[in-house]
Coordinates of N, CA, C and O in Angstrom, one line a residue:
X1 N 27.6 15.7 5.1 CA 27.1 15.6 3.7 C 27.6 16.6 2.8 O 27.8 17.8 3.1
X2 N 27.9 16.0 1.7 CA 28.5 16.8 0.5 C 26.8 18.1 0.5 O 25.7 18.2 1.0
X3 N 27.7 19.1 -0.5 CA 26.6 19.9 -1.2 C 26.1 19.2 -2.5 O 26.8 18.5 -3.3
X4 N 24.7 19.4 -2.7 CA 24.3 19.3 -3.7 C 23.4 20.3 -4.4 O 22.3 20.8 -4.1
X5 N 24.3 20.3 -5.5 CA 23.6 21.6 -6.2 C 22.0 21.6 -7.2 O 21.9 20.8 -8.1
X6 N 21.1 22.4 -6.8 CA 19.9 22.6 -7.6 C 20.2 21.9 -8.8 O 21.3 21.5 -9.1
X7 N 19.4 21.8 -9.5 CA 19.6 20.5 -10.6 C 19.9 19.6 -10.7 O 19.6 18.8 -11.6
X8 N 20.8 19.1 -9.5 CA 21.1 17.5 -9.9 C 20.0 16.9 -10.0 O 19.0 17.2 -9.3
X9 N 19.9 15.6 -11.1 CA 19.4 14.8 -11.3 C 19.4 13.5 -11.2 O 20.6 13.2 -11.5
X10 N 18.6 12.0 -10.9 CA 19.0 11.4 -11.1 C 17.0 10.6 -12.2 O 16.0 11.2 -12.2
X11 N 17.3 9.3 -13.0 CA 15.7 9.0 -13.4 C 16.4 7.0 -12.9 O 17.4 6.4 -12.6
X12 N 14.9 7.1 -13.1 CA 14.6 5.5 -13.0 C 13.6 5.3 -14.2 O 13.0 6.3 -14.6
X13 N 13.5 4.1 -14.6 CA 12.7 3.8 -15.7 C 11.7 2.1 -15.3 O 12.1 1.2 -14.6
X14 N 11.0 2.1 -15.6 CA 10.3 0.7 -14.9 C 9.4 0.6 -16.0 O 9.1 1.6 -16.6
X15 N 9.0 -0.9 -16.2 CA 7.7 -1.5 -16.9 C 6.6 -1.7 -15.7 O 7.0 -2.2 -14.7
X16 N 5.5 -1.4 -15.9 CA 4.9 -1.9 -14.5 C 4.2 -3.4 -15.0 O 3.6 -3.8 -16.0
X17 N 4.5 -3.8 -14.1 CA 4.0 -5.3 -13.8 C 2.4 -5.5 -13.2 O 1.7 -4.6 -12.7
X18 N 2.1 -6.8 -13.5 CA 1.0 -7.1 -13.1 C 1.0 -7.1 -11.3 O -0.1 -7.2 -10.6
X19 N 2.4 -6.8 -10.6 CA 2.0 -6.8 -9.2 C 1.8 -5.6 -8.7 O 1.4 -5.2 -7.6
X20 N 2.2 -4.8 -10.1 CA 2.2 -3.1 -9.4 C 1.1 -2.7 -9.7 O 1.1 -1.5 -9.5
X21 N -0.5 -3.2 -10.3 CA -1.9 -2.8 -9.8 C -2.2 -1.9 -8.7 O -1.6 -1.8 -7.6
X22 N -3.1 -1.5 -9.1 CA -3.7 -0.9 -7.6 C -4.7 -2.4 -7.4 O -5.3 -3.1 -8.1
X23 N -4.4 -2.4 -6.1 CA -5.2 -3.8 -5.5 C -5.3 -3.8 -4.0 O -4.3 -3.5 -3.4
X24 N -6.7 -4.3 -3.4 CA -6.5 -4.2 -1.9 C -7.1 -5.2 -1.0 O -8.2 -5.7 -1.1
X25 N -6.3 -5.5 -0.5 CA -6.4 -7.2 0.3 C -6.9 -8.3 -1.0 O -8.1 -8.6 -1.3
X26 N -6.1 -8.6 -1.5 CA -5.9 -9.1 -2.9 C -7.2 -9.2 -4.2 O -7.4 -10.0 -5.0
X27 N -8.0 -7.9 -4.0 CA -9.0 -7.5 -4.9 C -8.3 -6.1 -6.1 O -8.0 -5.0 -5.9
X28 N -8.3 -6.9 -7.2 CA -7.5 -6.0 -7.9 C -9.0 -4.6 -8.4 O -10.2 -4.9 -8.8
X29 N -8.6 -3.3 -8.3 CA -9.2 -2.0 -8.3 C -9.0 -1.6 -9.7 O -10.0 -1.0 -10.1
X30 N -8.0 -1.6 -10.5 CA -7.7 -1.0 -11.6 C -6.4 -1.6 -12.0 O -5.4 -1.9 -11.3
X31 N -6.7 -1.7 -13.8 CA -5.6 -2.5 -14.0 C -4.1 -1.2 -14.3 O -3.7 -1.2 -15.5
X32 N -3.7 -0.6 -13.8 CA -3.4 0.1 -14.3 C -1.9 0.1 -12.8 O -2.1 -0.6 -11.7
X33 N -0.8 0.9 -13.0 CA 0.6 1.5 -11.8 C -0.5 1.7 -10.5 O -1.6 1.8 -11.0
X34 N -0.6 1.7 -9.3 CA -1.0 1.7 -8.2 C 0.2 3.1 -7.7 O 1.4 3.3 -7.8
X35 N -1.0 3.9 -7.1 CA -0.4 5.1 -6.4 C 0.8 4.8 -5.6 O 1.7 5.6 -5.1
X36 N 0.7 3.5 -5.4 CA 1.7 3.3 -3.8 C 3.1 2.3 -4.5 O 4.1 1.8 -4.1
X37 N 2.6 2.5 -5.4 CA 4.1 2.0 -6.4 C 5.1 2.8 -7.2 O 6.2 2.6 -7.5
X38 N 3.9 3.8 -7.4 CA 4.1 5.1 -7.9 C 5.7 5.6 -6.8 O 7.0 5.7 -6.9
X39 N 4.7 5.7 -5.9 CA 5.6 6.6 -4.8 C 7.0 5.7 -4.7 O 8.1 6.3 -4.9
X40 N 7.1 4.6 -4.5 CA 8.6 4.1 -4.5 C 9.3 4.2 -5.5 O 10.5 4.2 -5.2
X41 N 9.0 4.4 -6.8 CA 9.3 4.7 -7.7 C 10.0 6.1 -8.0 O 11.0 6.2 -8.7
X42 N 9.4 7.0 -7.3 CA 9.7 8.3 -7.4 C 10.6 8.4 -5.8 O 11.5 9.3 -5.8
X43 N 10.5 7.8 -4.8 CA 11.4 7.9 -4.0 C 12.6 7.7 -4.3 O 13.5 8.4 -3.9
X44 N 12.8 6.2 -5.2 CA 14.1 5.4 -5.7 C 15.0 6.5 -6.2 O 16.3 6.6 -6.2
X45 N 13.7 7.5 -7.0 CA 15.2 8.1 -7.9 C 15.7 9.5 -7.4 O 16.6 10.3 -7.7
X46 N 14.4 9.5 -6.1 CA 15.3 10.7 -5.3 C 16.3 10.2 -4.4 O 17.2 11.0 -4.1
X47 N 16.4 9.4 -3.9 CA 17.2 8.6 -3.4 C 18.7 8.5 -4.1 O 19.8 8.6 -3.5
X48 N 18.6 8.3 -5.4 CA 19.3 8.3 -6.3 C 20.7 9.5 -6.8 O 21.8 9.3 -7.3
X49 N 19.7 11.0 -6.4 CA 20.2 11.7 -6.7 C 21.0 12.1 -4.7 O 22.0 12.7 -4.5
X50 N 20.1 11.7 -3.7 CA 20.9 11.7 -2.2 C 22.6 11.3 -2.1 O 23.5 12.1 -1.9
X51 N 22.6 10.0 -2.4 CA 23.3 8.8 -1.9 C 25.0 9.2 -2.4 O 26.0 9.1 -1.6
X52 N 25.1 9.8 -4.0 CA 26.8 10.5 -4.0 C 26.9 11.1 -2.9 O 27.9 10.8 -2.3
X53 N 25.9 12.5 -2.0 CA 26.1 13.1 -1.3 C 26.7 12.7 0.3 O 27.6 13.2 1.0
X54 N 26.0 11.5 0.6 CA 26.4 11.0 1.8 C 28.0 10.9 2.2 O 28.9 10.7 1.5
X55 N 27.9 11.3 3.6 CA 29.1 10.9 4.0 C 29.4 9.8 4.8 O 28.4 9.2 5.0
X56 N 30.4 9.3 5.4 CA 30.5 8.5 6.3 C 29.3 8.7 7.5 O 28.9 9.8 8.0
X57 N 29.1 7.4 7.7 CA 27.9 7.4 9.2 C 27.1 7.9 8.4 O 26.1 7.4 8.8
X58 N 26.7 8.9 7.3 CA 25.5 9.2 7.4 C 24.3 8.3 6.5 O 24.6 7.4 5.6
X59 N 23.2 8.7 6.8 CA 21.7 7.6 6.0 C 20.7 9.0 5.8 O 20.6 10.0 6.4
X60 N 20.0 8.5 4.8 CA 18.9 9.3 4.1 C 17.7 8.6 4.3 O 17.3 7.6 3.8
X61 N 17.0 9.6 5.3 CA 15.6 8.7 5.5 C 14.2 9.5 4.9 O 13.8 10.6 5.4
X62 N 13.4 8.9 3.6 CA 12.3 9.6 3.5 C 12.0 10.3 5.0 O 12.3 10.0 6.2
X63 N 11.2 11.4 4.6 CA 10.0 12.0 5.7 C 9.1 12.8 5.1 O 8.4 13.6 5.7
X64 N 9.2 12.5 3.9 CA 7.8 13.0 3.1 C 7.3 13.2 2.3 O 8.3 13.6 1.7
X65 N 6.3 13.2 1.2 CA 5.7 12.8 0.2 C 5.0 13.8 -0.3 O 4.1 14.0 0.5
X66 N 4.8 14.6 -1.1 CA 3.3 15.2 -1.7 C 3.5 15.3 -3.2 O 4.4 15.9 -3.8
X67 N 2.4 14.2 -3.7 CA 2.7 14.1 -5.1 C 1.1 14.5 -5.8 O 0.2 14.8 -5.1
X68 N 0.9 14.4 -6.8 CA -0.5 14.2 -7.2 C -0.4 13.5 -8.6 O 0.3 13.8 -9.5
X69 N -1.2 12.4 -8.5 CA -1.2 11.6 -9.2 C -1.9 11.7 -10.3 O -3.1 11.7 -10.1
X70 N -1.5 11.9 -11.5 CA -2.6 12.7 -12.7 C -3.0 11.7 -13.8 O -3.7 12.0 -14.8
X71 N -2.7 10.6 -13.7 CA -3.0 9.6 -15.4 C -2.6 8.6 -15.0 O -2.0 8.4 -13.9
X72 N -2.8 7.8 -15.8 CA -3.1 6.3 -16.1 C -1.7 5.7 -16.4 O -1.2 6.2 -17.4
X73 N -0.6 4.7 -15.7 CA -0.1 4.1 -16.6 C -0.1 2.7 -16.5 O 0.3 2.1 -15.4
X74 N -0.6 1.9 -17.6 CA -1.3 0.6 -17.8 C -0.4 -0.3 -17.7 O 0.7 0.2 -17.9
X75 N -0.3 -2.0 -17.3 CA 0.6 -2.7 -17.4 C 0.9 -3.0 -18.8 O 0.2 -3.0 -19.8
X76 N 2.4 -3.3 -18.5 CA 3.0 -3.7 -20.0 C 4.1 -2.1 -20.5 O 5.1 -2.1 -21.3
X77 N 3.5 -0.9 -19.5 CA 4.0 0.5 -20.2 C 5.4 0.8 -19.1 O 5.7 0.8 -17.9
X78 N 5.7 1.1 -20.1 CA 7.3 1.6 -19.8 C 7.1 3.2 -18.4 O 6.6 4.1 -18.9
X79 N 7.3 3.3 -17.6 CA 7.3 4.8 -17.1 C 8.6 5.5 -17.1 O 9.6 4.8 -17.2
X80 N 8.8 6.7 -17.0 CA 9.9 7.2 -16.7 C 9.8 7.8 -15.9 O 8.9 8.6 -16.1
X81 N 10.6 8.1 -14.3 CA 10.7 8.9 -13.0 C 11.8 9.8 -13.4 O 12.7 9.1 -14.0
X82 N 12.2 11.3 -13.4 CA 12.8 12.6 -13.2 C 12.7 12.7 -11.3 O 11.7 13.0 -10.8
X83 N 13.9 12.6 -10.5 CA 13.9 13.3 -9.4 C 15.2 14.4 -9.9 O 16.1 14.0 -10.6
X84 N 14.9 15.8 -9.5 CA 15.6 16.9 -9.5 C 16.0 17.4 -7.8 O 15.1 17.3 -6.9
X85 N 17.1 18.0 -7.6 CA 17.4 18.4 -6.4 C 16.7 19.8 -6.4 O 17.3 20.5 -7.2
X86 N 15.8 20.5 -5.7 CA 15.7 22.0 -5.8 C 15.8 22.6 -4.4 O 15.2 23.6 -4.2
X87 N 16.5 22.0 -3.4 CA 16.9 22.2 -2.2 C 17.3 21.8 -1.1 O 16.8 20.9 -0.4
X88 N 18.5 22.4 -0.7 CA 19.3 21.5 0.4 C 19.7 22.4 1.5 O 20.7 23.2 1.4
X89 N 18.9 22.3 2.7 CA 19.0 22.8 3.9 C 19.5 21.3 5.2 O 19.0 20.1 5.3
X90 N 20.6 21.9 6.2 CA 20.9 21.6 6.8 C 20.1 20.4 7.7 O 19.5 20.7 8.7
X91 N 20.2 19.0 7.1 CA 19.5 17.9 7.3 C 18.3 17.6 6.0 O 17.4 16.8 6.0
X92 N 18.7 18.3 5.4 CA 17.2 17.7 4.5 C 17.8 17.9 3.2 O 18.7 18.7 2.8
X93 N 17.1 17.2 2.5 CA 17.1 17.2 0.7 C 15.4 17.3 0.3 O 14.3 16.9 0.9
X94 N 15.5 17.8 -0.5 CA 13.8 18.5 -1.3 C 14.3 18.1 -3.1 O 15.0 18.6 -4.0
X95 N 13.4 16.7 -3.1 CA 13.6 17.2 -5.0 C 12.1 17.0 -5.6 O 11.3 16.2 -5.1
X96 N 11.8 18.1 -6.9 CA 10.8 17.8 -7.2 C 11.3 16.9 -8.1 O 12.5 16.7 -8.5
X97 N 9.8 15.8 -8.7 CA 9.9 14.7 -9.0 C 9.1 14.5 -10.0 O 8.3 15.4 -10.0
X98 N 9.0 14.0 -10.7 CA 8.4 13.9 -12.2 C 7.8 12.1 -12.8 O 8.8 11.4 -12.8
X99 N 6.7 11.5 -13.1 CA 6.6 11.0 -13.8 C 5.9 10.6 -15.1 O 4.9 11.2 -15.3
X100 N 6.2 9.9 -15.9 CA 5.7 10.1 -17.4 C 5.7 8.5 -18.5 O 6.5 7.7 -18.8
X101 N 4.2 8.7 -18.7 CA 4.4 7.0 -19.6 C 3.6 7.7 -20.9 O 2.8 8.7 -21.0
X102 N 4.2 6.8 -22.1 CA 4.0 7.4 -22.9 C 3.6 9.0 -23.9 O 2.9 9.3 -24.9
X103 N 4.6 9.7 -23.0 CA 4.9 10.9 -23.3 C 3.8 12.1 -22.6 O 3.8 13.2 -23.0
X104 N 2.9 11.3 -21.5 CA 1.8 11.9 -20.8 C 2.5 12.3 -19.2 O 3.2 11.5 -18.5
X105 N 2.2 13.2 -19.0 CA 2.6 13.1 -16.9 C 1.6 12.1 -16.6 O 0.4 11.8 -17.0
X106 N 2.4 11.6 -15.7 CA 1.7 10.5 -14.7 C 1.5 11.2 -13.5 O 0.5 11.7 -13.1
X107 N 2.6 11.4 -12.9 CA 2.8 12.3 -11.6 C 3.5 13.5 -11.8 O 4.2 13.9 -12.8
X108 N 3.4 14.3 -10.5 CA 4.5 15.6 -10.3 C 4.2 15.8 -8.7 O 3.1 15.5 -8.2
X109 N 5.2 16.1 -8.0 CA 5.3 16.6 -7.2 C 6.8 16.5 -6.3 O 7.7 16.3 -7.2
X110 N 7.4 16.6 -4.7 CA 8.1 16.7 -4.4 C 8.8 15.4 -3.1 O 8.1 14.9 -2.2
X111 N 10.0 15.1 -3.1 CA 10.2 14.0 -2.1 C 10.8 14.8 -1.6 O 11.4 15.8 -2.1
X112 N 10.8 14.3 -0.1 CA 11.8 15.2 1.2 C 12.5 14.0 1.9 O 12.1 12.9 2.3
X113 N 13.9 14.4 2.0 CA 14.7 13.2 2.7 C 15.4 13.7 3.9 O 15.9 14.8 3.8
X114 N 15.5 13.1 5.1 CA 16.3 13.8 6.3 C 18.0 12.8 6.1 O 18.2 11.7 5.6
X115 N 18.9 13.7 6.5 CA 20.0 13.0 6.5 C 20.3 13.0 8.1 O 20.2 13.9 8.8
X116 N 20.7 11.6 8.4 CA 20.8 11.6 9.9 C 22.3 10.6 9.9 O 23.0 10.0 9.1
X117 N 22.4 10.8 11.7 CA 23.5 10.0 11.5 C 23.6 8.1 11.7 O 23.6 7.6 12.9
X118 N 23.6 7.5 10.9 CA 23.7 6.2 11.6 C 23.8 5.3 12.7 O 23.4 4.1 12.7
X119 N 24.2 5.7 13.6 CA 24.2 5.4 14.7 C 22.8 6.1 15.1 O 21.9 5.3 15.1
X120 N 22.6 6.7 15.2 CA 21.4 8.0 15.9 C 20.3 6.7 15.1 O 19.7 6.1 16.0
X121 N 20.1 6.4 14.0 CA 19.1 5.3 13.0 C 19.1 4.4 14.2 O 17.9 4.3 14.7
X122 N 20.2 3.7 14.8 CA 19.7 2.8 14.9 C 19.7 2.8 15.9 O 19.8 1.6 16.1
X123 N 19.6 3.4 17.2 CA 19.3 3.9 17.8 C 17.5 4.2 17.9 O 16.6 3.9 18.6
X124 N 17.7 4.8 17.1 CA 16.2 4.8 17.2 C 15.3 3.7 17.2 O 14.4 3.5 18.1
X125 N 15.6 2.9 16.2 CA 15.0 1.3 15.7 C 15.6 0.2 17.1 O 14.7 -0.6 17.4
X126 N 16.5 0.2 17.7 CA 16.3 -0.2 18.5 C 15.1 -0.1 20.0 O 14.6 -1.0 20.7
X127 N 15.1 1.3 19.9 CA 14.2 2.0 21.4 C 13.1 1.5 21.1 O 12.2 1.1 21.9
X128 N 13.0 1.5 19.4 CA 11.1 0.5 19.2 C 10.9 -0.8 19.0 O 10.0 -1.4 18.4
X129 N 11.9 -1.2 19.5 CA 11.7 -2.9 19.1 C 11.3 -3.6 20.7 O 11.5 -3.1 21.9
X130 N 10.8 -4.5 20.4 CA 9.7 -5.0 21.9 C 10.8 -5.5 23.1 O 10.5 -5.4 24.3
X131 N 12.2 -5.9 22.5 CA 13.4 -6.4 23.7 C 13.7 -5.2 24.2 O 14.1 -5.2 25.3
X132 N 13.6 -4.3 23.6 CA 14.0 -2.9 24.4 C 12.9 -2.2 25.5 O 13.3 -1.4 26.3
X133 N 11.5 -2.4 25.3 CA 10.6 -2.1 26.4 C 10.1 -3.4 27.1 O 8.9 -3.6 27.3
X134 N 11.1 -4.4 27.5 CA 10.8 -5.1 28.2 C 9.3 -6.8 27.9 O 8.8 -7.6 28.6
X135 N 9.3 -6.4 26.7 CA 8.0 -7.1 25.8 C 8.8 -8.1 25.4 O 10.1 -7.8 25.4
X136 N 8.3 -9.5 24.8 CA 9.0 -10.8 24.6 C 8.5 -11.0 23.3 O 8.8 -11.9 22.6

């Protein structure tokens, strides 16, 4: 994996849609971005700032989340995601992450990515799939 230097950035921008509610077993909770859309959202664009770094064989796999979710953003509203790089140790990427609708934070906090080798991935995803423990 290439280096990547503190600051890189990458953003994503999204309208949220009427599917991105918070809603559960199809009872809608609040009309408003859903925490767990939130997070893909803010993964996307750390992801974003990962992916120049990659090298051959290699893949960027989340392994972690801590965000706090602070405001409201309603359907129809534009958001904007900030992922920043603020650390890169030997397998891992750290960016804090930022989001913002209507010139309010929505969120803040940090994504963690492991960089592994492709083969080793699938590898893995194979050992858990049911033809490999003998299950039909």
């Amino acid at each position: 994996m290439k280096d990547i230097a503190a600051g890189e950035s990458a953003s994503v921008s999204f309208r949220v849609a009427e599917s991105m509610q918070a809603a559960f077993d199809g009872r809608l909770i609040h009309p408003v971005l859903s925490t767990a859309w939130l997070v893909h959202h803010l993964e996307w664009a750390s992801r974003l700032v990962l992916e120049p770094a990659l090298g051959p064989g290699e893949e960027g796999v989340g392994v972690g989340v801590d965000i706090r979710h602070l405001g409201p953003a309603p359907v129809g509203e534009q958001v904007q995601v900030q992922a920043t790089a603020v650390e890169q140790r030997e397998g891992l990427l750290i960016c804090d992450v930022r989001a913002e609708c209507r010139g309010a934070c929505v969120a803040t906090g940090r994504v963690f990515q492991a960089i592994l080798d492709r083969g080793r991935l699938r590898e893995t995803r194979t050992a858990g799939s049911p033809a490999s423990n003998g299950e039909e």
